[in-house]
mmCIF file of C-alpha atoms and ligand atoms in Angstrom:
data_model
loop_
_atom_site.group_PDB
_atom_site.id
_atom_site.type_symbol
_atom_site.label_atom_id
_atom_site.label_comp_id
_atom_site.label_asym_id
_atom_site.label_seq_id
_atom_site.Cartn_x
_atom_site.Cartn_y
_atom_site.Cartn_z
ATOM 1 C CA MET A 1 74.154 40.365 -20.087
ATOM 2 C CA ILE A 2 77.268 40.669 -16.982
ATOM 3 C CA THR A 3 77.020 44.751 -17.403
ATOM 4 C CA ALA A 4 75.938 45.771 -14.562
ATOM 5 C CA SER A 5 77.692 44.830 -10.879
ATOM 6 C CA PRO A 6 76.630 42.899 -7.917
ATOM 7 C CA GLY A 7 77.392 45.854 -6.054
ATOM 8 C CA ALA A 8 75.123 48.651 -7.891
ATOM 9 C CA ARG A 9 71.940 45.830 -7.466
ATOM 10 C CA ILE A 10 71.728 45.419 -3.721
ATOM 11 C CA THR A 11 71.216 48.500 -2.635
ATOM 12 C CA PRO A 12 68.676 50.008 -5.267
ATOM 13 C CA ALA A 13 67.867 53.955 -4.957
ATOM 14 C CA PRO A 14 64.369 54.211 -2.483
ATOM 15 C CA GLY A 15 61.482 53.586 -4.416
ATOM 16 C CA ALA A 16 63.527 51.062 -6.784
ATOM 17 C CA PRO A 17 62.528 47.418 -6.671
ATOM 18 C CA ALA A 18 63.578 44.969 -4.528
ATOM 19 C CA VAL A 19 65.876 42.906 -7.046
ATOM 20 C CA ASP A 20 65.377 39.335 -6.145
ATOM 21 C CA TRP A 21 67.875 37.217 -5.794
ATOM 22 C CA ARG A 22 65.087 34.043 -6.839
ATOM 23 C CA GLN A 23 65.030 35.325 -10.360
ATOM 24 C CA LEU A 24 69.452 36.263 -10.517
ATOM 25 C CA TRP A 25 69.055 32.883 -9.363
ATOM 26 C CA ARG A 26 67.508 31.478 -12.202
ATOM 27 C CA GLU A 27 68.913 33.479 -14.992
ATOM 28 C CA ALA A 28 72.654 31.862 -14.000
ATOM 29 C CA VAL A 29 74.725 30.714 -17.019
ATOM 30 C CA THR A 30 73.527 26.753 -17.316
ATOM 31 C CA ASP A 31 75.437 26.320 -20.673
ATOM 32 C CA ALA A 32 79.000 26.615 -20.706
ATOM 33 C CA GLY A 33 79.249 27.211 -24.816
ATOM 34 C CA GLU A 34 76.955 30.824 -23.006
ATOM 35 C CA LEU A 35 79.884 31.501 -20.622
ATOM 36 C CA LEU A 36 83.137 31.179 -22.599
ATOM 37 C CA ALA A 37 81.145 33.305 -25.741
ATOM 38 C CA LEU A 38 80.021 36.220 -22.499
ATOM 39 C CA LEU A 39 84.827 35.964 -22.147
ATOM 40 C CA GLY A 40 85.012 35.531 -25.640
ATOM 41 C CA LEU A 41 86.869 31.921 -25.101
ATOM 42 C CA SER A 42 84.343 30.798 -27.660
ATOM 43 C CA PRO A 43 87.392 29.057 -29.402
ATOM 44 C CA PHE A 44 87.554 26.917 -26.454
ATOM 45 C CA ALA A 45 83.717 25.119 -26.928
ATOM 46 C CA ALA A 46 85.937 21.989 -28.972
ATOM 47 C CA GLN A 47 87.717 20.857 -25.478
ATOM 48 C CA LEU A 48 84.628 21.046 -23.538
ATOM 49 C CA PRO A 49 83.517 17.905 -22.086
ATOM 50 C CA PRO A 50 80.385 15.412 -23.087
ATOM 51 C CA ALA A 51 77.114 16.563 -20.925
ATOM 52 C CA ASP A 52 79.437 18.538 -18.748
ATOM 53 C CA ALA A 53 81.527 15.944 -17.427
ATOM 54 C CA GLY A 54 78.782 14.324 -15.639
ATOM 55 C CA PHE A 55 78.079 17.423 -13.220
ATOM 56 C CA ALA A 56 75.942 20.495 -14.615
ATOM 57 C CA LEU A 57 77.732 23.810 -14.594
ATOM 58 C CA ARG A 58 75.860 26.707 -13.473
ATOM 59 C CA VAL A 59 77.591 30.130 -12.442
ATOM 60 C CA PRO A 60 75.551 33.530 -11.504
ATOM 61 C CA ARG A 61 75.905 36.148 -14.495
ATOM 62 C CA GLY A 62 77.386 38.720 -10.670
ATOM 63 C CA PHE A 63 80.311 35.978 -10.744
ATOM 64 C CA VAL A 64 80.488 35.236 -14.286
ATOM 65 C CA ALA A 65 81.298 39.026 -14.633
ATOM 66 C CA ARG A 66 84.023 38.423 -11.772
ATOM 67 C CA MET A 67 86.346 36.891 -14.243
ATOM 68 C CA ARG A 68 88.623 38.489 -16.246
ATOM 69 C CA HIS A 69 87.585 38.709 -20.315
ATOM 70 C CA GLY A 70 89.400 36.656 -22.453
ATOM 71 C CA ASP A 71 91.549 34.570 -19.874
ATOM 72 C CA PRO A 72 91.519 31.053 -19.543
ATOM 73 C CA ARG A 73 93.253 30.937 -16.653
ATOM 74 C CA ASP A 74 90.698 32.583 -14.753
ATOM 75 C CA PRO A 75 91.169 30.972 -11.295
ATOM 76 C CA LEU A 76 87.144 31.723 -11.289
ATOM 77 C CA LEU A 77 86.445 30.415 -14.443
ATOM 78 C CA LEU A 78 88.289 27.631 -14.171
ATOM 79 C CA GLN A 79 86.325 27.361 -10.542
ATOM 80 C CA VAL A 80 83.049 26.068 -12.676
ATOM 81 C CA LEU A 81 83.987 25.374 -16.523
ATOM 82 C CA PRO A 82 83.846 21.336 -16.979
ATOM 83 C CA GLN A 83 87.031 19.896 -18.033
ATOM 84 C CA LEU A 84 88.281 16.955 -19.675
ATOM 85 C CA VAL A 85 90.476 15.949 -17.247
ATOM 86 C CA GLU A 86 87.345 15.078 -15.471
ATOM 87 C CA LEU A 87 86.745 12.411 -17.064
ATOM 88 C CA ASP A 88 90.456 10.334 -16.304
ATOM 89 C CA ARG A 89 89.842 8.110 -13.483
ATOM 90 C CA VAL A 90 92.096 8.260 -11.269
ATOM 91 C CA PRO A 91 92.832 6.099 -7.994
ATOM 92 C CA GLY A 92 92.325 7.047 -4.409
ATOM 93 C CA PHE A 93 89.636 9.480 -6.238
ATOM 94 C CA VAL A 94 86.435 8.225 -4.911
ATOM 95 C CA THR A 95 82.701 9.878 -5.078
ATOM 96 C CA ASP A 96 82.251 9.635 -0.934
ATOM 97 C CA ALA A 97 85.582 11.595 -0.218
ATOM 98 C CA VAL A 98 84.719 12.000 3.512
ATOM 99 C CA GLY A 99 82.404 9.035 4.297
ATOM 100 C CA ASP A 100 79.182 11.142 4.990
ATOM 101 C CA LEU A 101 77.098 7.748 3.436
ATOM 102 C CA ALA A 102 78.242 6.316 6.923
ATOM 103 C CA ALA A 103 77.606 9.364 9.373
ATOM 104 C CA ARG A 104 74.676 10.072 8.870
ATOM 105 C CA GLU A 105 72.234 9.480 11.743
ATOM 106 C CA ALA A 106 68.922 10.601 10.948
ATOM 107 C CA GLN A 107 67.862 11.479 7.398
ATOM 108 C CA GLY A 108 69.323 15.160 6.883
ATOM 109 C CA VAL A 109 72.230 14.690 9.437
ATOM 110 C CA LEU A 110 75.375 14.333 9.493
ATOM 111 C CA HIS A 111 76.929 14.021 13.233
ATOM 112 C CA LYS A 112 80.665 13.624 13.339
ATOM 113 C CA TYR A 113 82.283 15.653 16.185
ATOM 114 C CA HIS A 114 81.713 16.119 19.506
ATOM 115 C CA GLY A 115 78.992 18.713 19.868
ATOM 116 C CA ARG A 116 78.491 19.888 16.337
ATOM 117 C CA ALA A 117 75.400 18.328 14.442
ATOM 118 C CA LEU A 118 75.008 19.127 10.086
ATOM 119 C CA LEU A 119 72.205 19.866 8.990
ATOM 120 C CA ILE A 120 72.892 18.848 5.201
ATOM 121 C CA ALA A 121 69.073 21.927 4.868
ATOM 122 C CA SER A 122 69.587 22.137 0.930
ATOM 123 C CA GLY A 123 70.861 19.713 -1.401
ATOM 124 C CA SER A 124 70.870 22.976 -3.686
ATOM 125 C CA CYS A 125 73.403 25.278 -5.062
ATOM 126 C CA ALA A 126 73.543 28.723 -7.030
ATOM 127 C CA ILE A 127 76.983 27.655 -8.297
ATOM 128 C CA ASN A 128 78.929 24.247 -8.937
ATOM 129 C CA CYS A 129 82.383 23.542 -7.969
ATOM 130 C CA ARG A 130 83.933 21.450 -9.953
ATOM 131 C CA TYR A 131 85.807 20.454 -7.408
ATOM 132 C CA CYS A 132 83.086 19.567 -4.830
ATOM 133 C CA PHE A 133 82.296 16.314 -2.975
ATOM 134 C CA ARG A 134 79.004 17.185 -3.641
ATOM 135 C CA ARG A 135 79.229 16.015 -7.111
ATOM 136 C CA HIS A 136 78.355 12.544 -5.697
ATOM 137 C CA PHE A 137 76.625 12.991 -3.062
ATOM 138 C CA PRO A 138 72.910 12.195 -3.897
ATOM 139 C CA TYR A 139 71.686 15.071 -1.764
ATOM 140 C CA GLY A 140 68.616 15.165 -3.975
ATOM 141 C CA GLU A 141 67.620 12.562 -1.968
ATOM 142 C CA GLU A 142 67.824 14.188 1.393
ATOM 143 C CA MET A 143 64.563 15.701 2.599
ATOM 144 C CA ALA A 144 65.517 18.321 5.386
ATOM 145 C CA ALA A 145 65.335 20.670 2.430
ATOM 146 C CA ALA A 146 61.826 19.504 1.920
ATOM 147 C CA GLY A 147 60.832 21.105 4.952
ATOM 148 C CA GLN A 148 60.638 17.923 6.811
ATOM 149 C CA TRP A 149 62.816 18.861 9.064
ATOM 150 C CA ARG A 150 61.244 16.667 12.046
ATOM 151 C CA GLN A 151 63.565 14.035 12.002
ATOM 152 C CA ALA A 152 66.712 16.030 12.046
ATOM 153 C CA LEU A 153 65.029 18.061 15.419
ATOM 154 C CA GLU A 154 64.768 14.878 16.371
ATOM 155 C CA HIS A 155 67.875 14.233 16.751
ATOM 156 C CA LEU A 156 69.254 17.042 18.616
ATOM 157 C CA ARG A 157 66.647 16.731 21.069
ATOM 158 C CA ASN A 158 67.345 12.935 21.914
ATOM 159 C CA ASP A 159 71.493 14.607 22.424
ATOM 160 C CA PRO A 160 72.307 17.451 24.246
ATOM 161 C CA SER A 161 75.623 17.699 24.318
ATOM 162 C CA ILE A 162 74.533 18.784 20.838
ATOM 163 C CA SER A 163 74.751 22.469 21.034
ATOM 164 C CA GLU A 164 75.998 24.020 17.929
ATOM 165 C CA LEU A 165 73.975 23.590 14.937
ATOM 166 C CA ILE A 166 75.433 23.665 11.373
ATOM 167 C CA LEU A 167 73.135 24.996 8.639
ATOM 168 C CA SER A 168 75.300 23.232 4.978
ATOM 169 C CA GLY A 169 74.188 21.556 2.106
ATOM 170 C CA GLY A 170 74.243 22.400 -0.868
ATOM 171 C CA ASP A 171 73.782 26.246 0.181
ATOM 172 C CA PRO A 172 71.572 26.140 2.920
ATOM 173 C CA LEU A 173 71.225 29.761 1.836
ATOM 174 C CA ALA A 174 69.228 28.399 -1.176
ATOM 175 C CA LEU A 175 65.960 27.924 1.071
ATOM 176 C CA SER A 176 63.916 31.079 0.794
ATOM 177 C CA THR A 177 63.733 32.921 4.577
ATOM 178 C CA ALA A 178 60.651 31.162 4.850
ATOM 179 C CA LYS A 179 61.970 27.481 5.119
ATOM 180 C CA LEU A 180 64.646 29.321 7.326
ATOM 181 C CA GLU A 181 62.146 30.870 10.163
ATOM 182 C CA GLU A 182 59.903 26.977 10.000
ATOM 183 C CA LEU A 183 63.369 25.384 10.978
ATOM 184 C CA SER A 184 64.529 28.492 14.473
ATOM 185 C CA ARG A 185 60.535 27.522 14.814
ATOM 186 C CA GLY A 186 61.269 23.667 15.594
ATOM 187 C CA LEU A 187 64.780 25.126 17.120
ATOM 188 C CA ALA A 188 63.321 27.712 20.038
ATOM 189 C CA ASP A 189 62.586 25.094 22.799
ATOM 190 C CA LEU A 190 65.988 23.329 22.038
ATOM 191 C CA THR A 191 67.901 24.929 24.681
ATOM 192 C CA HIS A 192 70.509 23.126 24.589
ATOM 193 C CA VAL A 193 72.035 23.590 20.685
ATOM 194 C CA THR A 194 73.367 27.910 21.612
ATOM 195 C CA ARG A 195 75.094 28.306 18.069
ATOM 196 C CA LEU A 196 74.229 27.924 14.473
ATOM 197 C CA ARG A 197 76.956 29.003 12.123
ATOM 198 C CA ILE A 198 76.333 28.723 8.306
ATOM 199 C CA HIS A 199 78.442 27.892 5.770
ATOM 200 C CA THR A 200 76.938 28.977 2.634
ATOM 201 C CA ARG A 201 78.734 29.843 -1.047
ATOM 202 C CA LEU A 202 76.191 33.365 -1.866
ATOM 203 C CA PRO A 203 77.289 35.859 0.153
ATOM 204 C CA VAL A 204 80.100 35.049 -2.089
ATOM 205 C CA VAL A 205 78.648 34.313 -5.326
ATOM 206 C CA LEU A 206 75.033 35.811 -5.211
ATOM 207 C CA PRO A 207 75.286 38.347 -2.628
ATOM 208 C CA GLU A 208 72.215 39.542 -3.499
ATOM 209 C CA ARG A 209 70.560 36.406 -1.198
ATOM 210 C CA ILE A 210 71.357 39.018 1.796
ATOM 211 C CA ASP A 211 68.166 40.485 1.690
ATOM 212 C CA ASP A 212 66.608 42.829 3.619
ATOM 213 C CA PRO A 213 64.170 39.543 5.055
ATOM 214 C CA PHE A 214 67.459 37.185 5.640
ATOM 215 C CA THR A 215 69.488 39.474 8.243
ATOM 216 C CA THR A 216 66.057 40.160 9.607
ATOM 217 C CA TRP A 217 65.442 36.998 10.274
ATOM 218 C CA LEU A 218 69.251 36.933 11.316
ATOM 219 C CA ALA A 219 68.756 39.249 13.384
ATOM 220 C CA ALA A 220 66.427 38.137 15.771
ATOM 221 C CA LEU A 221 67.968 34.224 16.711
ATOM 222 C CA PRO A 222 68.384 34.366 20.001
ATOM 223 C CA LEU A 223 71.583 31.941 19.727
ATOM 224 C CA GLN A 224 75.205 33.335 18.479
ATOM 225 C CA LYS A 225 75.435 33.841 14.720
ATOM 226 C CA VAL A 226 78.639 32.533 13.143
ATOM 227 C CA VAL A 227 79.144 32.553 8.672
ATOM 228 C CA VAL A 228 82.207 30.283 6.858
ATOM 229 C CA LEU A 229 81.870 31.924 3.323
ATOM 230 C CA HIS A 230 83.529 29.774 1.193
ATOM 231 C CA ALA A 231 85.689 31.698 -0.836
ATOM 232 C CA ASN A 232 88.836 30.836 -2.441
ATOM 233 C CA HIS A 233 90.253 33.792 -4.842
ATOM 234 C CA ALA A 234 90.445 37.231 -4.304
ATOM 235 C CA ASN A 235 88.768 38.143 -6.899
ATOM 236 C CA GLU A 236 85.766 36.760 -5.607
ATOM 237 C CA PHE A 237 85.213 39.606 -3.609
ATOM 238 C CA ASP A 238 83.459 42.178 -5.529
ATOM 239 C CA ALA A 239 81.745 45.465 -3.546
ATOM 240 C CA GLY A 240 78.332 43.449 -4.202
ATOM 241 C CA VAL A 241 80.100 40.837 -1.731
ATOM 242 C CA ASP A 242 81.837 43.345 0.700
ATOM 243 C CA ALA A 243 78.129 44.827 1.361
ATOM 244 C CA ALA A 244 76.334 41.369 1.809
ATOM 245 C CA CYS A 245 79.380 41.122 4.548
ATOM 246 C CA ALA A 246 78.449 44.024 6.317
ATOM 247 C CA ARG A 247 74.928 43.679 6.302
ATOM 248 C CA LEU A 248 75.845 39.882 7.545
ATOM 249 C CA ARG A 249 77.886 41.569 10.541
ATOM 250 C CA ALA A 250 74.958 43.933 11.468
ATOM 251 C CA ALA A 251 73.076 41.666 11.584
ATOM 252 C CA GLY A 252 75.244 39.846 15.100
ATOM 253 C CA ALA A 253 77.170 37.535 13.067
ATOM 254 C CA THR A 254 80.704 36.419 12.662
ATOM 255 C CA LEU A 255 82.410 35.954 9.357
ATOM 256 C CA LEU A 256 85.003 33.455 8.555
ATOM 257 C CA ASN A 257 86.282 32.268 5.363
ATOM 258 C CA GLN A 258 87.073 28.749 4.745
ATOM 259 C CA SER A 259 88.954 27.526 1.135
ATOM 260 C CA VAL A 260 89.587 24.546 -0.490
ATOM 261 C CA LEU A 261 93.503 24.610 -1.568
ATOM 262 C CA LEU A 262 93.409 24.260 -5.662
ATOM 263 C CA GLN A 263 96.010 23.376 -8.535
ATOM 264 C CA GLY A 264 96.269 26.557 -10.990
ATOM 265 C CA ILE A 265 93.556 28.645 -8.879
ATOM 266 C CA ASN A 266 95.342 29.431 -5.392
ATOM 267 C CA ASP A 267 98.450 27.312 -5.126
ATOM 268 C CA ALA A 268 100.878 30.412 -5.242
ATOM 269 C CA ALA A 269 101.804 32.469 -1.596
ATOM 270 C CA ASP A 270 101.431 35.490 -3.304
ATOM 271 C CA THR A 271 97.200 34.265 -3.686
ATOM 272 C CA LEU A 272 96.801 33.234 -0.536
ATOM 273 C CA ILE A 273 98.393 36.263 1.475
ATOM 274 C CA ALA A 274 95.899 38.298 -1.404
ATOM 275 C CA LEU A 275 93.284 36.237 -0.774
ATOM 276 C CA SER A 276 93.298 36.763 3.502
ATOM 277 C CA GLU A 277 93.739 40.984 3.339
ATOM 278 C CA ARG A 278 90.960 40.583 1.102
ATOM 279 C CA MET A 279 89.037 38.720 2.459
ATOM 280 C CA PHE A 280 89.433 40.737 6.466
ATOM 281 C CA ALA A 281 89.135 43.791 4.530
ATOM 282 C CA ALA A 282 85.268 42.905 4.367
ATOM 283 C CA GLY A 283 85.265 42.304 7.873
ATOM 284 C CA VAL A 284 86.027 37.713 7.561
ATOM 285 C CA LEU A 285 88.433 36.126 9.001
ATOM 286 C CA PRO A 286 89.857 32.483 7.416
ATOM 287 C CA TYR A 287 89.328 29.771 8.603
ATOM 288 C CA TYR A 288 90.227 26.385 6.753
ATOM 289 C CA LEU A 289 92.543 25.728 3.831
ATOM 290 C CA HIS A 290 91.751 22.224 3.038
ATOM 291 C CA GLN A 291 93.245 19.977 1.136
ATOM 292 C CA LEU A 292 91.333 18.634 -1.434
ATOM 293 C CA ASP A 293 88.275 16.201 -0.548
ATOM 294 C CA ARG A 294 89.849 12.959 -2.876
ATOM 295 C CA VAL A 295 86.362 13.109 -5.574
ATOM 296 C CA GLN A 296 86.360 11.029 -8.955
ATOM 297 C CA GLY A 297 86.851 13.904 -11.195
ATOM 298 C CA ALA A 298 88.673 16.097 -8.975
ATOM 299 C CA ALA A 299 92.025 14.822 -9.342
ATOM 300 C CA HIS A 300 93.229 17.584 -11.776
ATOM 301 C CA PHE A 301 93.511 20.096 -8.700
ATOM 302 C CA GLU A 302 94.652 18.421 -6.171
ATOM 303 C CA VAL A 303 98.374 19.521 -4.465
ATOM 304 C CA ASP A 304 100.442 17.509 -2.873
ATOM 305 C CA ASP A 305 100.378 17.633 1.151
ATOM 306 C CA ALA A 306 104.454 19.034 0.481
ATOM 307 C CA ARG A 307 103.589 22.178 -1.352
ATOM 308 C CA ALA A 308 100.447 23.392 0.655
ATOM 309 C CA LEU A 309 102.442 22.833 4.281
ATOM 310 C CA ALA A 310 105.470 25.534 2.098
ATOM 311 C CA LEU A 311 103.172 27.529 0.452
ATOM 312 C CA LEU A 312 101.676 27.830 4.476
ATOM 313 C CA ASP A 313 105.411 28.751 5.782
ATOM 314 C CA ALA A 314 105.425 31.335 3.416
ATOM 315 C CA LEU A 315 102.035 32.767 4.799
ATOM 316 C CA ARG A 316 103.719 32.477 7.401
ATOM 317 C CA ALA A 317 106.122 34.417 7.294
ATOM 318 C CA ARG A 318 104.269 37.478 5.661
ATOM 319 C CA LEU A 319 101.109 37.692 8.236
ATOM 320 C CA PRO A 320 99.229 38.547 10.621
ATOM 321 C CA GLY A 321 98.809 35.326 12.671
ATOM 322 C CA TYR A 322 95.424 35.550 12.471
ATOM 323 C CA LEU A 323 95.555 35.958 8.770
ATOM 324 C CA VAL A 324 96.068 32.673 8.097
ATOM 325 C CA PRO A 325 93.706 29.708 8.053
ATOM 326 C CA LYS A 326 94.346 26.269 8.836
ATOM 327 C CA LEU A 327 95.934 23.803 6.985
ATOM 328 C CA VAL A 328 93.849 20.958 7.491
ATOM 329 C CA ARG A 329 91.886 17.625 5.284
ATOM 330 C CA GLU A 330 88.957 15.992 5.897
ATOM 331 C CA VAL A 331 89.137 12.463 6.660
ATOM 332 C CA GLY A 332 86.007 9.681 7.142
ATOM 333 C CA GLY A 333 86.464 8.371 10.488
ATOM 334 C CA ASP A 334 88.328 11.191 12.298
ATOM 335 C CA PRO A 335 86.600 12.643 15.133
ATOM 336 C CA SER A 336 87.782 16.444 13.626
ATOM 337 C CA LYS A 337 89.419 17.431 10.935
ATOM 338 C CA ARG A 338 93.176 16.537 10.625
ATOM 339 C CA PRO A 339 95.216 19.113 10.645
ATOM 340 C CA LEU A 340 98.343 18.732 7.734
HETATM 341 C C1 PLP B 1 83.504 19.849 9.053
HETATM 342 C C2 PLP B 1 82.490 19.152 9.761
HETATM 343 C C3 PLP B 1 82.018 20.072 10.552
HETATM 344 C C4 PLP B 1 82.263 20.735 11.391
HETATM 345 O O1 PLP B 1 83.285 20.696 11.714
HETATM 346 P P1 PLP B 1 84.426 22.474 12.789
HETATM 347 O O2 PLP B 1 85.728 21.969 12.805
HETATM 348 O O3 PLP B 1 84.115 22.750 14.059
HETATM 349 O O4 PLP B 1 84.560 23.552 11.272
HETATM 350 C C5 PLP B 1 81.010 19.870 11.306
HETATM 351 N N1 PLP B 1 80.336 17.954 11.178
HETATM 352 C C6 PLP B 1 80.995 18.096 10.186
HETATM 353 C C7 PLP B 1 79.882 17.149 9.755
HETATM 354 C C8 PLP B 1 81.412 18.007 9.310
HETATM 355 O O5 PLP B 1 81.713 17.646 8.182
HETATM 356 S S1 SF4 B 2 78.185 22.682 -1.549
HETATM 357 FE FE1 SF4 B 2 80.118 24.802 -1.520
HETATM 358 S S2 SF4 B 2 81.039 23.911 -3.364
HETATM 359 FE FE2 SF4 B 2 79.654 22.184 -3.223
HETATM 360 S S3 SF4 B 2 78.715 22.996 -5.295
HETATM 361 FE FE3 SF4 B 2 77.736 23.708 -3.266
HETATM 362 S S4 SF4 B 2 78.603 26.280 -3.190
HETATM 363 FE FE4 SF4 B 2 80.426 24.500 -4.461
#
């Protein structure tokens, strides 16, 4: 059933039981044949790769509801549907594309850049994006998710240069709010950490996650709060996402978005302009437009640098400066993301 709009579900009528996001999570589509059938695309099932090309399909039904029925090139569908081309081995596309394994200082902590440390808070995601470097990273073995924050917090405590803690993953909002409370209690005595940043795709792909217990937790944190969403196309926004964004802002969070430039999905000026304008309507500013991490199985998504720069020029010519994202690439060993 994909008829109910997520917008209708996020604010239940008084007296109605609140929708449990974990239930919606469990009900995600995980079978590629079912996904194609829901969209009236069953004939394409013959072209699916065996065993999902080694990276399971997962997509919440509310996100499926935003895909166009009968369109095999739908930009949301292409982000999640396993494809045969993923099995091609392309030189330069590797399993640890951004050097994460080398940057790990304590279990669950990546400390690559001055002043900010990134905690792999959870290995899970509500959606599996085909272009993601996580398809090969052994995040499942990271322990922070298991509630064993001790070593990660110890690392933060011993380095007063860290003023910003970034929760990432996987998706940190895959954790229960009780687990997030446990983490924030552990942060309470770290006075040099003044900002908390959360990188998450959940407000977009499963906006029901931004429920009352979560926003209550967020609002009460004695830190500056930044939430970096991850949307790649304007069609990912709907009334449910708008409501989730409004709740995050009401809880005191600054909202930013990062996208990945993806061949066949958002590599057109009109598409990127529509994305910036749509996210701003939801109270979100563009932050980064990433060149693809060169991850094995994702080569067909790559856009070359010359085209990427031309697209950015087109954006600059047509948008106010604050709606133009920074075009960057992550290069292992660099002291920051590298501007193109
Ligand atoms: C991308 C990233 C950050 C954040 O970089 P900003 O430029 O501050 O957004 C921090 N730590 C790690 C390990 C990262 O990969
Ligand atoms: S980490 Fe982000 S991009 Fe990667 S699969 Fe999870 S939600 Fe998608």
